[in-house]
mmCIF file with all atom_site columns, C-alpha atoms in Angstrom:
data_model
loop_
_atom_site.group_PDB
_atom_site.id
_atom_site.type_symbol
_atom_site.label_atom_id
_atom_site.label_alt_id
_atom_site.label_comp_id
_atom_site.label_asym_id
_atom_site.label_entity_id
_atom_site.label_seq_id
_atom_site.pdbx_PDB_ins_code
_atom_site.Cartn_x
_atom_site.Cartn_y
_atom_site.Cartn_z
_atom_site.occupancy
_atom_site.B_iso_or_equiv
_atom_site.pdbx_formal_charge
_atom_site.auth_seq_id
_atom_site.auth_comp_id
_atom_site.auth_asym_id
_atom_site.auth_atom_id
_atom_site.pdbx_PDB_model_num
ATOM 1   C CA . MET A 1 1   ? -37.478 2.537   -23.752 1.00 0.00 ? 1   MET A CA 1
ATOM 2   C CA . PHE A 1 2   ? -35.684 5.375   -21.943 1.00 0.00 ? 2   PHE A CA 1
ATOM 3   C CA . ASN A 1 3   ? -36.751 8.714   -23.376 1.00 0.00 ? 3   ASN A CA 1
ATOM 4   C CA . ILE A 1 4   ? -34.017 11.368  -23.579 1.00 0.00 ? 4   ILE A CA 1
ATOM 5   C CA . ASN A 1 5   ? -35.771 14.682  -22.991 1.00 0.00 ? 5   ASN A CA 1
ATOM 6   C CA . LYS A 1 6   ? -34.975 17.856  -21.063 1.00 0.00 ? 6   LYS A CA 1
ATOM 7   C CA . LYS A 1 7   ? -36.377 16.464  -17.823 1.00 0.00 ? 7   LYS A CA 1
ATOM 8   C CA . ASN A 1 8   ? -34.293 13.294  -18.024 1.00 0.00 ? 8   ASN A CA 1
ATOM 9   C CA . ILE A 1 9   ? -31.201 15.268  -18.990 1.00 0.00 ? 9   ILE A CA 1
ATOM 10  C CA . LYS A 1 10  ? -31.657 17.413  -15.866 1.00 0.00 ? 10  LYS A CA 1
ATOM 11  C CA . ILE A 1 11  ? -31.988 14.286  -13.721 1.00 0.00 ? 11  ILE A CA 1
ATOM 12  C CA . ILE A 1 12  ? -28.848 12.776  -15.254 1.00 0.00 ? 12  ILE A CA 1
ATOM 13  C CA . PHE A 1 13  ? -26.995 16.062  -14.738 1.00 0.00 ? 13  PHE A CA 1
ATOM 14  C CA . LYS A 1 14  ? -28.038 16.276  -11.072 1.00 0.00 ? 14  LYS A CA 1
ATOM 15  C CA . ILE A 1 15  ? -27.029 12.670  -10.410 1.00 0.00 ? 15  ILE A CA 1
ATOM 16  C CA . SER A 1 16  ? -23.693 13.169  -12.163 1.00 0.00 ? 16  SER A CA 1
ATOM 17  C CA . LEU A 1 17  ? -23.039 16.389  -10.257 1.00 0.00 ? 17  LEU A CA 1
ATOM 18  C CA . SER A 1 18  ? -23.899 14.696  -6.954  1.00 0.00 ? 18  SER A CA 1
ATOM 19  C CA . LEU A 1 19  ? -21.489 11.851  -7.712  1.00 0.00 ? 19  LEU A CA 1
ATOM 20  C CA . ILE A 1 20  ? -18.711 14.283  -8.603  1.00 0.00 ? 20  ILE A CA 1
ATOM 21  C CA . ILE A 1 21  ? -19.273 16.258  -5.384  1.00 0.00 ? 21  ILE A CA 1
ATOM 22  C CA . PHE A 1 22  ? -19.300 13.016  -3.368  1.00 0.00 ? 22  PHE A CA 1
ATOM 23  C CA . PHE A 1 23  ? -16.078 11.913  -5.071  1.00 0.00 ? 23  PHE A CA 1
ATOM 24  C CA . ILE A 1 24  ? -14.291 15.199  -4.344  1.00 0.00 ? 24  ILE A CA 1
ATOM 25  C CA . LEU A 1 25  ? -15.518 15.418  -0.735  1.00 0.00 ? 25  LEU A CA 1
ATOM 26  C CA . THR A 1 26  ? -14.595 11.818  0.009   1.00 0.00 ? 26  THR A CA 1
ATOM 27  C CA . LEU A 1 27  ? -11.149 12.265  -1.483  1.00 0.00 ? 27  LEU A CA 1
ATOM 28  C CA . PHE A 1 28  ? -10.602 15.485  0.477   1.00 0.00 ? 28  PHE A CA 1
ATOM 29  C CA . LEU A 1 29  ? -11.877 14.183  3.830   1.00 0.00 ? 29  LEU A CA 1
ATOM 30  C CA . THR A 1 30  ? -10.080 10.825  3.692   1.00 0.00 ? 30  THR A CA 1
ATOM 31  C CA . THR A 1 31  ? -6.862  12.520  2.586   1.00 0.00 ? 31  THR A CA 1
ATOM 32  C CA . LEU A 1 32  ? -7.185  14.952  5.493   1.00 0.00 ? 32  LEU A CA 1
ATOM 33  C CA . LEU A 1 33  ? -7.813  12.109  7.950   1.00 0.00 ? 33  LEU A CA 1
ATOM 34  C CA . PHE A 1 34  ? -5.049  9.849   6.656   1.00 0.00 ? 34  PHE A CA 1
ATOM 35  C CA . VAL A 1 35  ? -2.436  12.602  6.297   1.00 0.00 ? 35  VAL A CA 1
ATOM 36  C CA . PHE A 1 36  ? -3.224  14.056  9.752   1.00 0.00 ? 36  PHE A CA 1
ATOM 37  C CA . THR A 1 37  ? -2.869  10.587  11.290  1.00 0.00 ? 37  THR A CA 1
ATOM 38  C CA . THR A 1 38  ? 0.313   9.539   9.492   1.00 0.00 ? 38  THR A CA 1
ATOM 39  C CA . ASN A 1 39  ? 2.266   12.689  8.619   1.00 0.00 ? 39  ASN A CA 1
ATOM 40  C CA . ASN A 1 40  ? 4.769   12.288  11.471  1.00 0.00 ? 40  ASN A CA 1
ATOM 41  C CA . ASN A 1 41  ? 5.451   8.709   10.371  1.00 0.00 ? 41  ASN A CA 1
ATOM 42  C CA . LEU A 1 42  ? 6.682   9.604   6.873   1.00 0.00 ? 42  LEU A CA 1
ATOM 43  C CA . LYS A 1 43  ? 10.481  9.428   6.658   1.00 0.00 ? 43  LYS A CA 1
ATOM 44  C CA . ASN A 1 44  ? 13.231  9.182   4.068   1.00 0.00 ? 44  ASN A CA 1
ATOM 45  C CA . ILE A 1 45  ? 16.414  7.146   3.786   1.00 0.00 ? 45  ILE A CA 1
ATOM 46  C CA . ASN A 1 46  ? 18.360  9.781   5.748   1.00 0.00 ? 46  ASN A CA 1
ATOM 47  C CA . THR A 1 47  ? 15.900  10.477  8.567   1.00 0.00 ? 47  THR A CA 1
ATOM 48  C CA . VAL A 1 48  ? 14.518  7.004   9.259   1.00 0.00 ? 48  VAL A CA 1
ATOM 49  C CA . THR A 1 49  ? 15.844  5.207   12.332  1.00 0.00 ? 49  THR A CA 1
ATOM 50  C CA . ASN A 1 50  ? 16.663  1.505   12.421  1.00 0.00 ? 50  ASN A CA 1
ATOM 51  C CA . LYS A 1 51  ? 13.732  -0.926  12.469  1.00 0.00 ? 51  LYS A CA 1
ATOM 52  C CA . ASP A 1 52  ? 13.291  -4.704  12.398  1.00 0.00 ? 52  ASP A CA 1
ATOM 53  C CA . VAL A 1 53  ? 12.130  -5.046  8.789   1.00 0.00 ? 53  VAL A CA 1
ATOM 54  C CA . ALA A 1 54  ? 11.309  -3.226  5.584   1.00 0.00 ? 54  ALA A CA 1
ATOM 55  C CA . VAL A 1 55  ? 7.891   -4.319  4.341   1.00 0.00 ? 55  VAL A CA 1
ATOM 56  C CA . VAL A 1 56  ? 7.315   -4.504  0.584   1.00 0.00 ? 56  VAL A CA 1
ATOM 57  C CA . PHE A 1 57  ? 3.709   -4.668  -0.640  1.00 0.00 ? 57  PHE A CA 1
ATOM 58  C CA . GLY A 1 58  ? 3.049   -6.653  -3.812  1.00 0.00 ? 58  GLY A CA 1
ATOM 59  C CA . CYS A 1 59  ? 1.391   -4.824  -6.687  1.00 0.00 ? 59  CYS A CA 1
ATOM 60  C CA . GLY A 1 60  ? 1.533   -7.065  -9.714  1.00 0.00 ? 60  GLY A CA 1
ATOM 61  C CA . ILE A 1 61  ? 3.904   -9.219  -11.733 1.00 0.00 ? 61  ILE A CA 1
ATOM 62  C CA . ASN A 1 62  ? 4.330   -9.829  -15.461 1.00 0.00 ? 62  ASN A CA 1
ATOM 63  C CA . ASP A 1 63  ? 6.046   -12.908 -16.909 1.00 0.00 ? 63  ASP A CA 1
ATOM 64  C CA . ASN A 1 64  ? 7.437   -13.731 -13.471 1.00 0.00 ? 64  ASN A CA 1
ATOM 65  C CA . LYS A 1 65  ? 9.008   -10.306 -13.171 1.00 0.00 ? 65  LYS A CA 1
ATOM 66  C CA . PRO A 1 66  ? 7.974   -7.415  -10.911 1.00 0.00 ? 66  PRO A CA 1
ATOM 67  C CA . THR A 1 67  ? 6.057   -4.590  -12.545 1.00 0.00 ? 67  THR A CA 1
ATOM 68  C CA . PRO A 1 68  ? 7.912   -1.232  -12.648 1.00 0.00 ? 68  PRO A CA 1
ATOM 69  C CA . MET A 1 69  ? 5.928   -0.046  -9.621  1.00 0.00 ? 69  MET A CA 1
ATOM 70  C CA . LEU A 1 70  ? 6.745   -3.175  -7.627  1.00 0.00 ? 70  LEU A CA 1
ATOM 71  C CA . LYS A 1 71  ? 10.395  -3.035  -8.700  1.00 0.00 ? 71  LYS A CA 1
ATOM 72  C CA . ALA A 1 72  ? 10.601  0.526   -7.326  1.00 0.00 ? 72  ALA A CA 1
ATOM 73  C CA . ARG A 1 73  ? 9.291   -0.729  -3.980  1.00 0.00 ? 73  ARG A CA 1
ATOM 74  C CA . ILE A 1 74  ? 11.740  -3.628  -3.786  1.00 0.00 ? 74  ILE A CA 1
ATOM 75  C CA . ASP A 1 75  ? 14.646  -1.394  -4.810  1.00 0.00 ? 75  ASP A CA 1
ATOM 76  C CA . LYS A 1 76  ? 13.852  1.004   -1.969  1.00 0.00 ? 76  LYS A CA 1
ATOM 77  C CA . ALA A 1 77  ? 13.675  -1.867  0.546   1.00 0.00 ? 77  ALA A CA 1
ATOM 78  C CA . ILE A 1 78  ? 17.019  -3.186  -0.715  1.00 0.00 ? 78  ILE A CA 1
ATOM 79  C CA . GLU A 1 79  ? 18.472  0.310   -0.316  1.00 0.00 ? 79  GLU A CA 1
ATOM 80  C CA . LEU A 1 80  ? 17.234  0.415   3.287   1.00 0.00 ? 80  LEU A CA 1
ATOM 81  C CA . TYR A 1 81  ? 18.732  -3.010  3.958   1.00 0.00 ? 81  TYR A CA 1
ATOM 82  C CA . LYS A 1 82  ? 22.107  -2.160  2.432   1.00 0.00 ? 82  LYS A CA 1
ATOM 83  C CA . ASN A 1 83  ? 22.193  1.067   4.445   1.00 0.00 ? 83  ASN A CA 1
ATOM 84  C CA . LYS A 1 84  ? 21.659  -1.047  7.586   1.00 0.00 ? 84  LYS A CA 1
ATOM 85  C CA . LYS A 1 85  ? 18.323  0.578   8.382   1.00 0.00 ? 85  LYS A CA 1
ATOM 86  C CA . VAL A 1 86  ? 16.658  -2.844  8.706   1.00 0.00 ? 86  VAL A CA 1
ATOM 87  C CA . LYS A 1 87  ? 17.748  -6.366  9.587   1.00 0.00 ? 87  LYS A CA 1
ATOM 88  C CA . LYS A 1 88  ? 15.403  -8.139  7.203   1.00 0.00 ? 88  LYS A CA 1
ATOM 89  C CA . ILE A 1 89  ? 13.054  -7.567  4.275   1.00 0.00 ? 89  ILE A CA 1
ATOM 90  C CA . LEU A 1 90  ? 9.475   -8.791  4.611   1.00 0.00 ? 90  LEU A CA 1
ATOM 91  C CA . LEU A 1 91  ? 7.674   -9.469  1.332   1.00 0.00 ? 91  LEU A CA 1
ATOM 92  C CA . THR A 1 92  ? 3.886   -9.562  1.405   1.00 0.00 ? 92  THR A CA 1
ATOM 93  C CA . GLY A 1 93  ? 1.657   -10.229 -1.568  1.00 0.00 ? 93  GLY A CA 1
ATOM 94  C CA . TYR A 1 94  ? -0.935  -12.235 -3.411  1.00 0.00 ? 94  TYR A CA 1
ATOM 95  C CA . LYS A 1 95  ? -0.675  -15.858 -4.543  1.00 0.00 ? 95  LYS A CA 1
ATOM 96  C CA . HIS A 1 96  ? -3.129  -17.492 -6.921  1.00 0.00 ? 96  HIS A CA 1
ATOM 97  C CA . GLY A 1 97  ? -2.583  -21.074 -8.021  1.00 0.00 ? 97  GLY A CA 1
ATOM 98  C CA . LYS A 1 98  ? 0.764   -22.274 -9.346  1.00 0.00 ? 98  LYS A CA 1
ATOM 99  C CA . PHE A 1 99  ? 1.460   -19.527 -11.821 1.00 0.00 ? 99  PHE A CA 1
ATOM 100 C CA . TYR A 1 100 ? 0.887   -16.266 -9.940  1.00 0.00 ? 100 TYR A CA 1
ATOM 101 C CA . ASP A 1 101 ? 3.032   -15.709 -6.868  1.00 0.00 ? 101 ASP A CA 1
ATOM 102 C CA . GLU A 1 102 ? 4.034   -12.120 -6.115  1.00 0.00 ? 102 GLU A CA 1
ATOM 103 C CA . VAL A 1 103 ? 6.160   -13.027 -3.103  1.00 0.00 ? 103 VAL A CA 1
ATOM 104 C CA . GLU A 1 104 ? 8.183   -15.645 -4.982  1.00 0.00 ? 104 GLU A CA 1
ATOM 105 C CA . VAL A 1 105 ? 8.956   -13.147 -7.748  1.00 0.00 ? 105 VAL A CA 1
ATOM 106 C CA . MET A 1 106 ? 9.933   -10.500 -5.190  1.00 0.00 ? 106 MET A CA 1
ATOM 107 C CA . LYS A 1 107 ? 12.123  -12.985 -3.333  1.00 0.00 ? 107 LYS A CA 1
ATOM 108 C CA . ASN A 1 108 ? 13.958  -13.998 -6.518  1.00 0.00 ? 108 ASN A CA 1
ATOM 109 C CA . TYR A 1 109 ? 14.577  -10.323 -7.289  1.00 0.00 ? 109 TYR A CA 1
ATOM 110 C CA . CYS A 1 110 ? 16.016  -9.795  -3.802  1.00 0.00 ? 110 CYS A CA 1
ATOM 111 C CA . LEU A 1 111 ? 18.251  -12.857 -4.109  1.00 0.00 ? 111 LEU A CA 1
ATOM 112 C CA . LYS A 1 112 ? 19.607  -11.572 -7.433  1.00 0.00 ? 112 LYS A CA 1
ATOM 113 C CA . ASN A 1 113 ? 20.471  -8.352  -5.608  1.00 0.00 ? 113 ASN A CA 1
ATOM 114 C CA . ASN A 1 114 ? 22.526  -10.193 -2.981  1.00 0.00 ? 114 ASN A CA 1
ATOM 115 C CA . ILE A 1 115 ? 19.999  -10.227 -0.143  1.00 0.00 ? 115 ILE A CA 1
ATOM 116 C CA . PRO A 1 116 ? 20.619  -13.437 1.867   1.00 0.00 ? 116 PRO A CA 1
ATOM 117 C CA . LYS A 1 117 ? 17.687  -15.846 1.880   1.00 0.00 ? 117 LYS A CA 1
ATOM 118 C CA . SER A 1 118 ? 17.909  -15.982 5.680   1.00 0.00 ? 118 SER A CA 1
ATOM 119 C CA . ASN A 1 119 ? 17.077  -12.271 5.813   1.00 0.00 ? 119 ASN A CA 1
ATOM 120 C CA . ILE A 1 120 ? 13.953  -12.507 3.676   1.00 0.00 ? 120 ILE A CA 1
ATOM 121 C CA . LEU A 1 121 ? 10.577  -13.060 5.345   1.00 0.00 ? 121 LEU A CA 1
ATOM 122 C CA . GLU A 1 122 ? 7.548   -14.140 3.302   1.00 0.00 ? 122 GLU A CA 1
ATOM 123 C CA . ASP A 1 123 ? 3.820   -13.508 3.660   1.00 0.00 ? 123 ASP A CA 1
ATOM 124 C CA . LYS A 1 124 ? 1.880   -15.120 0.828   1.00 0.00 ? 124 LYS A CA 1
ATOM 125 C CA . ASN A 1 125 ? -1.485  -14.297 2.405   1.00 0.00 ? 125 ASN A CA 1
ATOM 126 C CA . GLY A 1 126 ? -1.342  -10.578 1.687   1.00 0.00 ? 126 GLY A CA 1
ATOM 127 C CA . ASP A 1 127 ? -4.383  -10.505 -0.577  1.00 0.00 ? 127 ASP A CA 1
ATOM 128 C CA . ASN A 1 128 ? -4.958  -6.807  0.139   1.00 0.00 ? 128 ASN A CA 1
ATOM 129 C CA . THR A 1 129 ? -3.339  -3.980  2.072   1.00 0.00 ? 129 THR A CA 1
ATOM 130 C CA . PHE A 1 130 ? -5.324  -4.565  5.261   1.00 0.00 ? 130 PHE A CA 1
ATOM 131 C CA . LEU A 1 131 ? -4.435  -8.267  5.406   1.00 0.00 ? 131 LEU A CA 1
ATOM 132 C CA . SER A 1 132 ? -0.793  -7.554  4.578   1.00 0.00 ? 132 SER A CA 1
ATOM 133 C CA . VAL A 1 133 ? -0.486  -5.010  7.382   1.00 0.00 ? 133 VAL A CA 1
ATOM 134 C CA . LYS A 1 134 ? -2.362  -7.204  9.864   1.00 0.00 ? 134 LYS A CA 1
ATOM 135 C CA . ASN A 1 135 ? -0.109  -10.154 9.049   1.00 0.00 ? 135 ASN A CA 1
ATOM 136 C CA . VAL A 1 136 ? 3.011   -8.019  9.503   1.00 0.00 ? 136 VAL A CA 1
ATOM 137 C CA . VAL A 1 137 ? 1.881   -6.801  12.918  1.00 0.00 ? 137 VAL A CA 1
ATOM 138 C CA . LYS A 1 138 ? 0.453   -10.066 14.249  1.00 0.00 ? 138 LYS A CA 1
ATOM 139 C CA . ASN A 1 139 ? 2.284   -12.989 12.636  1.00 0.00 ? 139 ASN A CA 1
ATOM 140 C CA . PHE A 1 140 ? 6.018   -12.260 12.663  1.00 0.00 ? 140 PHE A CA 1
ATOM 141 C CA . ASN A 1 141 ? 6.821   -11.334 16.282  1.00 0.00 ? 141 ASN A CA 1
ATOM 142 C CA . LEU A 1 142 ? 8.090   -7.904  15.256  1.00 0.00 ? 142 LEU A CA 1
ATOM 143 C CA . ASN A 1 143 ? 8.383   -4.712  17.279  1.00 0.00 ? 143 ASN A CA 1
ATOM 144 C CA . SER A 1 144 ? 8.934   -2.290  14.416  1.00 0.00 ? 144 SER A CA 1
ATOM 145 C CA . ALA A 1 145 ? 8.768   -1.920  10.651  1.00 0.00 ? 145 ALA A CA 1
ATOM 146 C CA . ILE A 1 146 ? 9.356   0.433   7.750   1.00 0.00 ? 146 ILE A CA 1
ATOM 147 C CA . LEU A 1 147 ? 6.529   0.240   5.217   1.00 0.00 ? 147 LEU A CA 1
ATOM 148 C CA . VAL A 1 148 ? 7.738   0.730   1.650   1.00 0.00 ? 148 VAL A CA 1
ATOM 149 C CA . THR A 1 149 ? 5.386   1.737   -1.151  1.00 0.00 ? 149 THR A CA 1
ATOM 150 C CA . GLN A 1 150 ? 4.397   4.766   -3.245  1.00 0.00 ? 150 GLN A CA 1
ATOM 151 C CA . LYS A 1 151 ? 3.175   7.747   -1.207  1.00 0.00 ? 151 LYS A CA 1
ATOM 152 C CA . TRP A 1 152 ? -0.493  7.550   -2.253  1.00 0.00 ? 152 TRP A CA 1
ATOM 153 C CA . HIS A 1 153 ? -0.562  3.955   -0.957  1.00 0.00 ? 153 HIS A CA 1
ATOM 154 C CA . LEU A 1 154 ? 1.808   4.570   1.932   1.00 0.00 ? 154 LEU A CA 1
ATOM 155 C CA . ILE A 1 155 ? -0.483  6.881   3.900   1.00 0.00 ? 155 ILE A CA 1
ATOM 156 C CA . ARG A 1 156 ? -3.268  4.274   3.706   1.00 0.00 ? 156 ARG A CA 1
ATOM 157 C CA . ALA A 1 157 ? -0.967  1.441   4.808   1.00 0.00 ? 157 ALA A CA 1
ATOM 158 C CA . LEU A 1 158 ? 0.354   3.542   7.707   1.00 0.00 ? 158 LEU A CA 1
ATOM 159 C CA . TYR A 1 159 ? -3.176  4.509   8.728   1.00 0.00 ? 159 TYR A CA 1
ATOM 160 C CA . ILE A 1 160 ? -4.195  0.852   8.827   1.00 0.00 ? 160 ILE A CA 1
ATOM 161 C CA . CYS A 1 161 ? -1.109  -0.161  10.800  1.00 0.00 ? 161 CYS A CA 1
ATOM 162 C CA . LYS A 1 162 ? -1.496  2.579   13.406  1.00 0.00 ? 162 LYS A CA 1
ATOM 163 C CA . ASN A 1 163 ? -5.115  1.591   13.931  1.00 0.00 ? 163 ASN A CA 1
ATOM 164 C CA . ILE A 1 164 ? -4.463  -2.145  14.193  1.00 0.00 ? 164 ILE A CA 1
ATOM 165 C CA . ASP A 1 165 ? -1.873  -1.715  16.948  1.00 0.00 ? 165 ASP A CA 1
ATOM 166 C CA . LYS A 1 166 ? -1.146  1.756   18.298  1.00 0.00 ? 166 LYS A CA 1
ATOM 167 C CA . ASN A 1 167 ? 1.939   0.435   20.121  1.00 0.00 ? 167 ASN A CA 1
ATOM 168 C CA . PHE A 1 168 ? 3.599   -0.991  17.016  1.00 0.00 ? 168 PHE A CA 1
ATOM 169 C CA . ASP A 1 169 ? 6.591   1.122   15.984  1.00 0.00 ? 169 ASP A CA 1
ATOM 170 C CA . VAL A 1 170 ? 5.922   1.891   12.326  1.00 0.00 ? 170 VAL A CA 1
ATOM 171 C CA . VAL A 1 171 ? 7.145   4.465   9.826   1.00 0.00 ? 171 VAL A CA 1
ATOM 172 C CA . GLY A 1 172 ? 6.945   4.719   6.068   1.00 0.00 ? 172 GLY A CA 1
ATOM 173 C CA . VAL A 1 173 ? 9.512   5.429   3.369   1.00 0.00 ? 173 VAL A CA 1
ATOM 174 C CA . LYS A 1 174 ? 8.089   6.150   -0.053  1.00 0.00 ? 174 LYS A CA 1
ATOM 175 C CA . ALA A 1 175 ? 9.244   4.295   -3.138  1.00 0.00 ? 175 ALA A CA 1
ATOM 176 C CA . ASN A 1 176 ? 9.810   6.181   -6.367  1.00 0.00 ? 176 ASN A CA 1
ATOM 177 C CA . ASN A 1 177 ? 6.720   6.942   -8.411  1.00 0.00 ? 177 ASN A CA 1
ATOM 178 C CA . VAL A 1 178 ? 6.376   5.250   -11.774 1.00 0.00 ? 178 VAL A CA 1
ATOM 179 C CA . PRO A 1 179 ? 4.722   7.676   -14.217 1.00 0.00 ? 179 PRO A CA 1
ATOM 180 C CA . TYR A 1 180 ? 2.206   6.293   -16.665 1.00 0.00 ? 180 TYR A CA 1
ATOM 181 C CA . LYS A 1 181 ? -0.718  7.619   -18.679 1.00 0.00 ? 181 LYS A CA 1
ATOM 182 C CA . PHE A 1 182 ? -3.623  8.856   -16.525 1.00 0.00 ? 182 PHE A CA 1
ATOM 183 C CA . ALA A 1 183 ? -1.671  7.882   -13.378 1.00 0.00 ? 183 ALA A CA 1
ATOM 184 C CA . MET A 1 184 ? -3.219  10.573  -11.163 1.00 0.00 ? 184 MET A CA 1
ATOM 185 C CA . LEU A 1 185 ? -6.756  9.820   -12.339 1.00 0.00 ? 185 LEU A CA 1
ATOM 186 C CA . HIS A 1 186 ? -6.256  6.096   -11.821 1.00 0.00 ? 186 HIS A CA 1
ATOM 187 C CA . MET A 1 187 ? -4.770  6.651   -8.369  1.00 0.00 ? 187 MET A CA 1
ATOM 188 C CA . ASN A 1 188 ? -7.640  8.865   -7.232  1.00 0.00 ? 188 ASN A CA 1
ATOM 189 C CA . LEU A 1 189 ? -10.338 6.594   -8.629  1.00 0.00 ? 189 LEU A CA 1
ATOM 190 C CA . ARG A 1 190 ? -8.718  3.611   -6.948  1.00 0.00 ? 190 ARG A CA 1
ATOM 191 C CA . GLU A 1 191 ? -7.965  5.278   -3.632  1.00 0.00 ? 191 GLU A CA 1
ATOM 192 C CA . ILE A 1 192 ? -11.518 6.475   -2.933  1.00 0.00 ? 192 ILE A CA 1
ATOM 193 C CA . PRO A 1 193 ? -13.023 2.974   -2.465  1.00 0.00 ? 193 PRO A CA 1
ATOM 194 C CA . ALA A 1 194 ? -9.737  1.666   -1.046  1.00 0.00 ? 194 ALA A CA 1
ATOM 195 C CA . ARG A 1 195 ? -9.714  4.284   1.725   1.00 0.00 ? 195 ARG A CA 1
ATOM 196 C CA . ILE A 1 196 ? -13.373 3.718   2.535   1.00 0.00 ? 196 ILE A CA 1
ATOM 197 C CA . LYS A 1 197 ? -12.680 -0.026  2.706   1.00 0.00 ? 197 LYS A CA 1
ATOM 198 C CA . ALA A 1 198 ? -9.676  0.583   4.971   1.00 0.00 ? 198 ALA A CA 1
ATOM 199 C CA . ILE A 1 199 ? -11.832 2.483   7.461   1.00 0.00 ? 199 ILE A CA 1
ATOM 200 C CA . TYR A 1 200 ? -14.501 -0.235  7.276   1.00 0.00 ? 200 TYR A CA 1
ATOM 201 C CA . ASP A 1 201 ? -11.923 -3.021  7.771   1.00 0.00 ? 201 ASP A CA 1
ATOM 202 C CA . ILE A 1 202 ? -10.512 -1.291  10.850  1.00 0.00 ? 202 ILE A CA 1
ATOM 203 C CA . LEU A 1 203 ? -13.952 -0.791  12.382  1.00 0.00 ? 203 LEU A CA 1
ATOM 204 C CA . ARG A 1 204 ? -14.810 -4.435  11.720  1.00 0.00 ? 204 ARG A CA 1
ATOM 205 C CA . TYR A 1 205 ? -11.451 -5.580  13.139  1.00 0.00 ? 205 TYR A CA 1
ATOM 206 C CA . HIS A 1 206 ? -12.081 -3.803  16.456  1.00 0.00 ? 206 HIS A CA 1
ATOM 207 C CA . LYS A 1 207 ? -15.760 -4.766  16.653  1.00 0.00 ? 207 LYS A CA 1
#
């Protein structure tokens, strides 16, 4: 049985401290890398130039309705479309079985907001950000896109896109943040492994 004594407490403290330092350094270095790479690609509704599509990344549905975070993303894409910044809206997300289909829910929301079906593109193989971005760049014969998501996710999506195809004309417009309890902590804890995975996926893609 594990014996809690001063020696073991010191070991636990050192391990915990090392993990905290690793967490902070990784967050700082990846943020520096991603922001440095993508800062010039961040735009807003007034400064963005016209592109082929606005890309909406799925991020969860409840009772066949978009979550507040996903709704904010779709609303921003609809705003871009109605301001004639894009010709079409491309919806990319996760589908599991018959009862979980992010893209279908997003499409229905767009249709209810008077977006013509002919101007909605669908990618139901967007199981994660890397696959979504890769599918956008490679599968739809596009020359340009506006990525639409919250800023913490946007810099990662832009970083992936710029490293998949440096010639693809991509910018990002951030969707409104949706505040919730422990949002910043959750974002940081999630983004650390997500950013490491993004770098790994890019290296593997170009291998």
